[in-house]
mmCIF file of C-alpha atoms in Angstrom:
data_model
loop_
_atom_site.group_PDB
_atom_site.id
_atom_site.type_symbol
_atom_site.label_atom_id
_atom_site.label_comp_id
_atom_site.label_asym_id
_atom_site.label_seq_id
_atom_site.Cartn_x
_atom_site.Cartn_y
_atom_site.Cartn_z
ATOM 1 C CA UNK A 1 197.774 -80.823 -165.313
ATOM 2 C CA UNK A 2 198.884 -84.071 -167.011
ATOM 3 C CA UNK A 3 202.430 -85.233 -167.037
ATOM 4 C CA UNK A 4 203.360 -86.669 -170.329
ATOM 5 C CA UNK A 5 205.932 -89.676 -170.048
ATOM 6 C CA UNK A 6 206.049 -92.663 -167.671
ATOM 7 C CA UNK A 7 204.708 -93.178 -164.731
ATOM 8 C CA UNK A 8 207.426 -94.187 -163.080
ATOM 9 C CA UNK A 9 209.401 -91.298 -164.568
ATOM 10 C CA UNK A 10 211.047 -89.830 -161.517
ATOM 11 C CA UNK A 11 212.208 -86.472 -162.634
ATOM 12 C CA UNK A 12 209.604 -85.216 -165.468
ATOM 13 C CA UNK A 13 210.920 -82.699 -167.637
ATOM 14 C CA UNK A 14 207.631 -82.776 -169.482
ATOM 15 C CA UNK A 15 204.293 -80.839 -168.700
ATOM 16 C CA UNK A 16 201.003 -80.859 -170.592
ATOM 17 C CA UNK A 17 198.737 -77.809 -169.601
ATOM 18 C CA UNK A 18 195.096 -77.834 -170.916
ATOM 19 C CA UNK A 19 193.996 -74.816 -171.001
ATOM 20 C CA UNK A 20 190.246 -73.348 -170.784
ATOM 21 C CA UNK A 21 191.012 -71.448 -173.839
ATOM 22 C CA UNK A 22 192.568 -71.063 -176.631
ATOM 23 C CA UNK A 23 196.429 -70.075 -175.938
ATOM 24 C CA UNK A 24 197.635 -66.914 -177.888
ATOM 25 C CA UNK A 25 200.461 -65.542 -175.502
ATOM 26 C CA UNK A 26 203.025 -66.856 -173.111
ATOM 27 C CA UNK A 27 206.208 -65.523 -170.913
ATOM 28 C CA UNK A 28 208.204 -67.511 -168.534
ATOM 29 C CA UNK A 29 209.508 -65.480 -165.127
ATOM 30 C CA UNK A 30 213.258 -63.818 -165.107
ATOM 31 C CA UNK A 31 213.221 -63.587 -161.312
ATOM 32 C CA UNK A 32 215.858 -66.436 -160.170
ATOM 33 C CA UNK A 33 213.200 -67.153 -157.025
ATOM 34 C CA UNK A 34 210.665 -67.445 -159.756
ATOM 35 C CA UNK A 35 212.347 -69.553 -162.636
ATOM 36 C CA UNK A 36 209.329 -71.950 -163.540
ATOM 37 C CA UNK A 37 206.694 -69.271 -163.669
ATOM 38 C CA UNK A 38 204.288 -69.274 -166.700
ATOM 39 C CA UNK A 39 201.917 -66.292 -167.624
ATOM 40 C CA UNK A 40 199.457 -67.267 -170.268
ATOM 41 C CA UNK A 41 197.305 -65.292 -172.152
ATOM 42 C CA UNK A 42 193.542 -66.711 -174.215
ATOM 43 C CA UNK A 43 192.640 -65.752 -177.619
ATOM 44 C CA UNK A 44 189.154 -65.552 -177.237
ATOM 45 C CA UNK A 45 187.180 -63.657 -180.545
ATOM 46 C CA UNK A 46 185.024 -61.099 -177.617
ATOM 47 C CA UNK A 47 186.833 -58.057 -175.215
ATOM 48 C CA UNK A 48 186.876 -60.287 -172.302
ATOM 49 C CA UNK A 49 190.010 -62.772 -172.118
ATOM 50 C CA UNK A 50 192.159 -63.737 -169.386
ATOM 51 C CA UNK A 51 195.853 -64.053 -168.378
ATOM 52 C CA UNK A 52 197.111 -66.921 -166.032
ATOM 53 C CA UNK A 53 200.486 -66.992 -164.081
ATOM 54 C CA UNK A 54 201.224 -70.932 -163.587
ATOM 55 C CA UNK A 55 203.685 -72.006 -160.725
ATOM 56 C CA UNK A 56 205.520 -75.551 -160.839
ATOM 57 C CA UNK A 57 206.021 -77.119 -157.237
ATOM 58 C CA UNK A 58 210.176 -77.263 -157.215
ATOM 59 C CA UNK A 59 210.718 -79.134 -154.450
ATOM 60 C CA UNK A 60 207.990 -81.730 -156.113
ATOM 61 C CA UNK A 61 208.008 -80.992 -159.681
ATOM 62 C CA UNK A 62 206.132 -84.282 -160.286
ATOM 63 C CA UNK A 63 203.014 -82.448 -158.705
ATOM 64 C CA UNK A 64 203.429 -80.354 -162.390
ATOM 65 C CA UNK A 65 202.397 -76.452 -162.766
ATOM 66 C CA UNK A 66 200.034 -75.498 -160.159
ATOM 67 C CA UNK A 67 196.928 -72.443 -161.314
ATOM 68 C CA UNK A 68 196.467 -70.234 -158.708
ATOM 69 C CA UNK A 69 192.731 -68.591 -158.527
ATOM 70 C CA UNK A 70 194.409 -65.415 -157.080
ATOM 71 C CA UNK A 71 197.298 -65.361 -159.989
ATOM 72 C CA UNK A 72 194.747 -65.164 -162.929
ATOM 73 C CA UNK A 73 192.956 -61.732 -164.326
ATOM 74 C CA UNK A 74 190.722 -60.443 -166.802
ATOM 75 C CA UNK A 75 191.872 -58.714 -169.706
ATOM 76 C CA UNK A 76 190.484 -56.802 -172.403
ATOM 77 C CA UNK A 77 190.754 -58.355 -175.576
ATOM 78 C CA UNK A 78 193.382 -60.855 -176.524
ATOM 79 C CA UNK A 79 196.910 -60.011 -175.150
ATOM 80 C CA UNK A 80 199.504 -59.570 -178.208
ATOM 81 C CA UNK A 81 202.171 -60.153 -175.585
ATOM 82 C CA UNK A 82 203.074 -61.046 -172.495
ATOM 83 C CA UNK A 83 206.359 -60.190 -170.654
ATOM 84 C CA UNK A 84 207.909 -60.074 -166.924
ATOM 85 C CA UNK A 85 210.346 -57.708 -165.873
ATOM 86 C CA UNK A 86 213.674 -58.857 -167.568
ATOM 87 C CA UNK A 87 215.619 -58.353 -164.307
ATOM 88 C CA UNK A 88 216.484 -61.587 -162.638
ATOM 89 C CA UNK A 89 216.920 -60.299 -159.450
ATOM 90 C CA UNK A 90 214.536 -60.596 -156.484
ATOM 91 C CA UNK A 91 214.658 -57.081 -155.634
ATOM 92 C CA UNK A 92 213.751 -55.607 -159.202
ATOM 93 C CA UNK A 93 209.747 -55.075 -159.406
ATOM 94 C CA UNK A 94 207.448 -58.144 -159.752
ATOM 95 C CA UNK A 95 205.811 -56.748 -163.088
ATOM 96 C CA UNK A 96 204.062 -58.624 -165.737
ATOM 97 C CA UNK A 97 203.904 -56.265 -168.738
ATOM 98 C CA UNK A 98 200.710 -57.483 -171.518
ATOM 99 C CA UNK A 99 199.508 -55.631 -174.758
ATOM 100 C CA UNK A 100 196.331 -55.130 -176.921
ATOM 101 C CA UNK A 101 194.293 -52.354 -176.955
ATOM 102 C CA UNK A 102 197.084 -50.941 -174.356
ATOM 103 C CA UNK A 103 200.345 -51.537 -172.881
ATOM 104 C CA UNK A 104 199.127 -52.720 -169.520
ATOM 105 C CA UNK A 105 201.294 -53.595 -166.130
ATOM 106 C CA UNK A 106 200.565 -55.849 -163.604
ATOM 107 C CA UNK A 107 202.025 -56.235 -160.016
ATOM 108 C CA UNK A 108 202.350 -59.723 -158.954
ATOM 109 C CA UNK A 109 201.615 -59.461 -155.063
ATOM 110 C CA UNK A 110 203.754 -61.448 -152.993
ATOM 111 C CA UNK A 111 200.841 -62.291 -150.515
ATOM 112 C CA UNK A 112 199.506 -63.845 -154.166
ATOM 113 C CA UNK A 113 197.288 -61.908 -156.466
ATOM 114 C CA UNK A 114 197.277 -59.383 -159.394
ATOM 115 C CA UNK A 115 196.644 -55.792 -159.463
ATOM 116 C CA UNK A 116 196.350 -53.606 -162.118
ATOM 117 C CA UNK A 117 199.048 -50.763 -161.771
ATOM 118 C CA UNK A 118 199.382 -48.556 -165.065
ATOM 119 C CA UNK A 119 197.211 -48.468 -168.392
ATOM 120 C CA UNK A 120 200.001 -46.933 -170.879
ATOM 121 C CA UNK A 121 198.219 -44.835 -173.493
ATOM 122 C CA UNK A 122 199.557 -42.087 -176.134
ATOM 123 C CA UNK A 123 196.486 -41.595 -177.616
ATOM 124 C CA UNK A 124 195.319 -38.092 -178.239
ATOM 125 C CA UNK A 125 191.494 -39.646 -178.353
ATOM 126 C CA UNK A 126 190.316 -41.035 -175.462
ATOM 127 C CA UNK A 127 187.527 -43.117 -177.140
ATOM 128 C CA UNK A 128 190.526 -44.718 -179.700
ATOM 129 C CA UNK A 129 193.888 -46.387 -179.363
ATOM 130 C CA UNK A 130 195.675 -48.356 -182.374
ATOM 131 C CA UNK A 131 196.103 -51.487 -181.370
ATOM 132 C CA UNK A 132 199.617 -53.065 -179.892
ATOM 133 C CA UNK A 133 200.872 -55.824 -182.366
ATOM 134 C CA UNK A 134 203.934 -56.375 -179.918
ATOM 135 C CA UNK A 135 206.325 -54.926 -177.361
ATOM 136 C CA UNK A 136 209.698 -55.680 -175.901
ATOM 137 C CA UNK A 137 211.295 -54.953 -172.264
ATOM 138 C CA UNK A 138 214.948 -53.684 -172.501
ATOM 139 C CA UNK A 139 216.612 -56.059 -170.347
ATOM 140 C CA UNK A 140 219.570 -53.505 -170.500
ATOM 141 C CA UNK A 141 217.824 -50.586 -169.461
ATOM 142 C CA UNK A 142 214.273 -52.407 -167.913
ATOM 143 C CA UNK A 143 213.070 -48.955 -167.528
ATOM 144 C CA UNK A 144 212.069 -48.684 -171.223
ATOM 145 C CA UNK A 145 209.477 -51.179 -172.942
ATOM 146 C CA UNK A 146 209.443 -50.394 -176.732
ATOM 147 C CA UNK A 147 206.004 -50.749 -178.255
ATOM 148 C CA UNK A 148 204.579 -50.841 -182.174
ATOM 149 C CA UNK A 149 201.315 -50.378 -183.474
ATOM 150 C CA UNK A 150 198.943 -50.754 -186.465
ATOM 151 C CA UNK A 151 199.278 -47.267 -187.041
ATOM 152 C CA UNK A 152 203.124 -47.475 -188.127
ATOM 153 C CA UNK A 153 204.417 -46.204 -185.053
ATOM 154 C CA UNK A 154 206.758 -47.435 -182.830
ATOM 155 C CA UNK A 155 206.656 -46.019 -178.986
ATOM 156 C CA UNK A 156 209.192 -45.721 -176.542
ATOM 157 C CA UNK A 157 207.938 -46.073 -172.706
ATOM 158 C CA UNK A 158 209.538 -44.874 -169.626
ATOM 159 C CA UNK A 159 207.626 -47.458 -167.208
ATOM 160 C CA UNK A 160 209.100 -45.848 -163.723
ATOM 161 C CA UNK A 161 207.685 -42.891 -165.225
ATOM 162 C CA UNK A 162 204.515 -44.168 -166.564
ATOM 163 C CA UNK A 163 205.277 -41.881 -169.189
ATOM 164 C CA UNK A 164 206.191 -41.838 -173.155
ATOM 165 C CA UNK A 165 210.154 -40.793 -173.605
ATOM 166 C CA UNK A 166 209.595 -40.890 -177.322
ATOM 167 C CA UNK A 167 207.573 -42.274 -180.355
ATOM 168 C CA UNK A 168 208.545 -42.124 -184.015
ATOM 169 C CA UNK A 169 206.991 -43.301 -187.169
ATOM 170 C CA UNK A 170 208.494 -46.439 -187.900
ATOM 171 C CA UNK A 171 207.635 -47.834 -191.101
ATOM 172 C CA UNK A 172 204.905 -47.105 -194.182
ATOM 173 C CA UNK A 173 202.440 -50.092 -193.100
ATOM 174 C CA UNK A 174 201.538 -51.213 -189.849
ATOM 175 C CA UNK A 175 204.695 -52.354 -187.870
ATOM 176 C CA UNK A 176 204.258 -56.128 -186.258
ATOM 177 C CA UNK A 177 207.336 -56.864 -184.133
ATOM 178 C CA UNK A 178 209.956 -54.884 -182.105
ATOM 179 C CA UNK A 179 212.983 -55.726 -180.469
ATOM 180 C CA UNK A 180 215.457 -54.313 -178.718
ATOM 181 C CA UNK A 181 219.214 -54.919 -179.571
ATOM 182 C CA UNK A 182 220.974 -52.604 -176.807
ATOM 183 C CA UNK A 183 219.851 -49.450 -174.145
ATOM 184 C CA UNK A 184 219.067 -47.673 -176.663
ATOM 185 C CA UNK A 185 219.108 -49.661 -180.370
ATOM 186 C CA UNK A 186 216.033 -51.459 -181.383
ATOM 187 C CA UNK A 187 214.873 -53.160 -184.961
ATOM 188 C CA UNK A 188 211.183 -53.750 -185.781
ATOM 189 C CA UNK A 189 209.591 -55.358 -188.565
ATOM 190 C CA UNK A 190 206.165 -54.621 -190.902
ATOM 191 C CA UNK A 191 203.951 -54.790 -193.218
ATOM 192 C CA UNK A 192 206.158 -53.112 -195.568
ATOM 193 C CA UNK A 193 208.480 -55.898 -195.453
ATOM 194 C CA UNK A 194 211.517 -53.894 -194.009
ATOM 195 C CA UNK A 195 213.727 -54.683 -190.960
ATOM 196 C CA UNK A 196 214.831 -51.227 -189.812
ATOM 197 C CA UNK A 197 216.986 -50.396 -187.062
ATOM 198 C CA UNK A 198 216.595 -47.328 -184.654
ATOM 199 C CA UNK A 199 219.212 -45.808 -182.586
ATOM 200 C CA UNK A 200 217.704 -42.996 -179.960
ATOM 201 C CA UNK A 201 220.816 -40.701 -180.305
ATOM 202 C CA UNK A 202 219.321 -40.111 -183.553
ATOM 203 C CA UNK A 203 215.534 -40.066 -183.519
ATOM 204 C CA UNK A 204 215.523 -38.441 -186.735
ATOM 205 C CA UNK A 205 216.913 -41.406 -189.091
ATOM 206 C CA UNK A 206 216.912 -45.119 -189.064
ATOM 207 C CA UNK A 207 218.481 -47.800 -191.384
ATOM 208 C CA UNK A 208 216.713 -50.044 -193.477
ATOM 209 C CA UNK A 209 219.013 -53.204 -192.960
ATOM 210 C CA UNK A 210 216.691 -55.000 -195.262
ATOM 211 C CA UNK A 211 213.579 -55.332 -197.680
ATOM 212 C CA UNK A 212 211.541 -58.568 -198.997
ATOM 213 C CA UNK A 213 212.211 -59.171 -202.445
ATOM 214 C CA UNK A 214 208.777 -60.463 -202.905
ATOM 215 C CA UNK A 215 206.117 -57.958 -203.351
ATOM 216 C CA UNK A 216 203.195 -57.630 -200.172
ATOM 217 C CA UNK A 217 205.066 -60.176 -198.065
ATOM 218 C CA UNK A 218 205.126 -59.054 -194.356
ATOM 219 C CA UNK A 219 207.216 -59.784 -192.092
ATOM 220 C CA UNK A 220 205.826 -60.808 -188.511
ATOM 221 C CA UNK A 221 208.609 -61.387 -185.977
ATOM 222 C CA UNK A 222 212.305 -60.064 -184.869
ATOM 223 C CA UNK A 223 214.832 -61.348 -182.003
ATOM 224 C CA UNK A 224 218.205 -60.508 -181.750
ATOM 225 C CA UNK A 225 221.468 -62.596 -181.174
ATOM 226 C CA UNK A 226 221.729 -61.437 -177.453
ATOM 227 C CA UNK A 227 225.108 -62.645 -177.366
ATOM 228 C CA UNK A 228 226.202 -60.663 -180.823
ATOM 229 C CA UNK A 229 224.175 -57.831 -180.970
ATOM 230 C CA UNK A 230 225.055 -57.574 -185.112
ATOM 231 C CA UNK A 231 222.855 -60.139 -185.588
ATOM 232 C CA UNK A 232 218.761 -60.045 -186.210
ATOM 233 C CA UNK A 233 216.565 -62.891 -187.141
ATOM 234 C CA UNK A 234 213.495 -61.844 -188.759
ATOM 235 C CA UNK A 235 210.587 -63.995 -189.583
ATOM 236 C CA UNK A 236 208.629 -63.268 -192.650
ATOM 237 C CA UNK A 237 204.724 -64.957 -193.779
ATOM 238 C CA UNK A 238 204.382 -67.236 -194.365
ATOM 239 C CA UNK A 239 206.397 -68.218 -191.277
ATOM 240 C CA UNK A 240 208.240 -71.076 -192.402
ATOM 241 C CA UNK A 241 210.894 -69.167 -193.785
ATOM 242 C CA UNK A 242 213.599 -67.363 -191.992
ATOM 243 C CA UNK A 243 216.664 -64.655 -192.671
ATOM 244 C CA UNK A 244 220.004 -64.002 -190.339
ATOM 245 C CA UNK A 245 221.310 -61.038 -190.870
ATOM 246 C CA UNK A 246 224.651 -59.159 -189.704
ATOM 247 C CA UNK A 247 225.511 -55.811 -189.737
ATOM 248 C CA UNK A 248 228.128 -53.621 -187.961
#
């Protein structure tokens, strides 16, 4: 780990992390007795990557992020995304949430160490699953992780159930970004160059809130204004360009 400033820099904000890998994916901790945790995910072009969960020494942050042998895993293939549970208290579960092939969640021990606890898959073949482009916790409801996939869909999980409460087809190309505005409203982007917004009393319909003016331009990422949940930012490709919009 090397600090970047000077030496005689008593309180470093700063941290450089060289990684073994190529870095794809990253999440910091909600837990308030785990604010500076980092998980980070490789991007490595064969099935076998890895995530690490990086610590920072609080009561010597000049020591920098600390990688713990027991706090890394194997993954297969390049995780999409990478996401603790959204609840900040020390009671809620110490999950790590990733995506690729499958949505995947991890238990954080608190003797140290990772363990595997549920593979999340709605496939009806066993040998095939769409890839996950992306996935968001509901940090209103943090039983629900939303989900979307290559194959248009977007997927609604019930992780204390380890089950699928609903999926719908989402959009006419494959669907790149989800997120979720309240319990039970979430917007996702794709391919198609939509932003469409989904409301689970009504699993039948959504609402295009908008559509790219220029032809076979995707659009890649979403986030919500978590303090005004009217507002969505979506970011189109190339990425340099990027929308607010409000609706009621």
């Amino acid at each position: 780990m090397e600090r970047l400033g000077s030496e005689n820099q008593k309180n470093p904000s700063v941290y450089n992390y060289e990684a073994p890998w190529q870095i794809y994916g990253l999440a910091w901790s909600a837990r308030s007795d785990k604010r500076f945790r980092l998980a980070v995910g490789s991007f490595i072009e064969e099935p076998s990557n890895r995530v690490q969960i990086l610590t920072l020494n609080e009561e010597n942050p000049s020591l920098g992020f600390r990688r713990d042998p027991s706090l890394q895993f194997e993954h297969t293939y390049p995780p999409t995304k990478l996401m603790f549970h959204p609840d900040p208290s020390s009671v809620s579960p110490d999950l790590l949430a990733t995506s690729g092939d499958f949505l995947r969640l991890w238990e954080v021990g608190g003797e140290g160490g990772v363990e595997l606890k549920a593979v999340l898959n709605n496939s009806k073949s066993s040998e095939f699953s769409a890839p996950l482009t992306s996935f968001d916790w509901n940090d209103a409801e943090p039983r629900r992780i939303g989900s979307c996939s290559i194959d248009t869909t977007c997927t609604v999980w019930d992780v204390e159930r380890e089950a699928v409460e609903t999926q719908l087809i989402a959009h006419d190309k494959e669907v790149y970004d989800i997120a979720w505005g309240e319990a039970g409203v979430f917007g996702s982007v794709s391919a198609d160059g939509s932003v469409r917004i989904f409301d689970l009393r009504d699993k039948e319909h959504s609402t295009i809130i908008y559509e790219s003016p220029f032809p076979d331009t995707p659009l890649l990422r979403l986030a919500w204004n978590k303090r005004d949940p009217r507002h969505t930012f979506p970011s189109p490709f190339p990425s340099f360009l990027l929308s607010t919009f409000s609706f009621t």
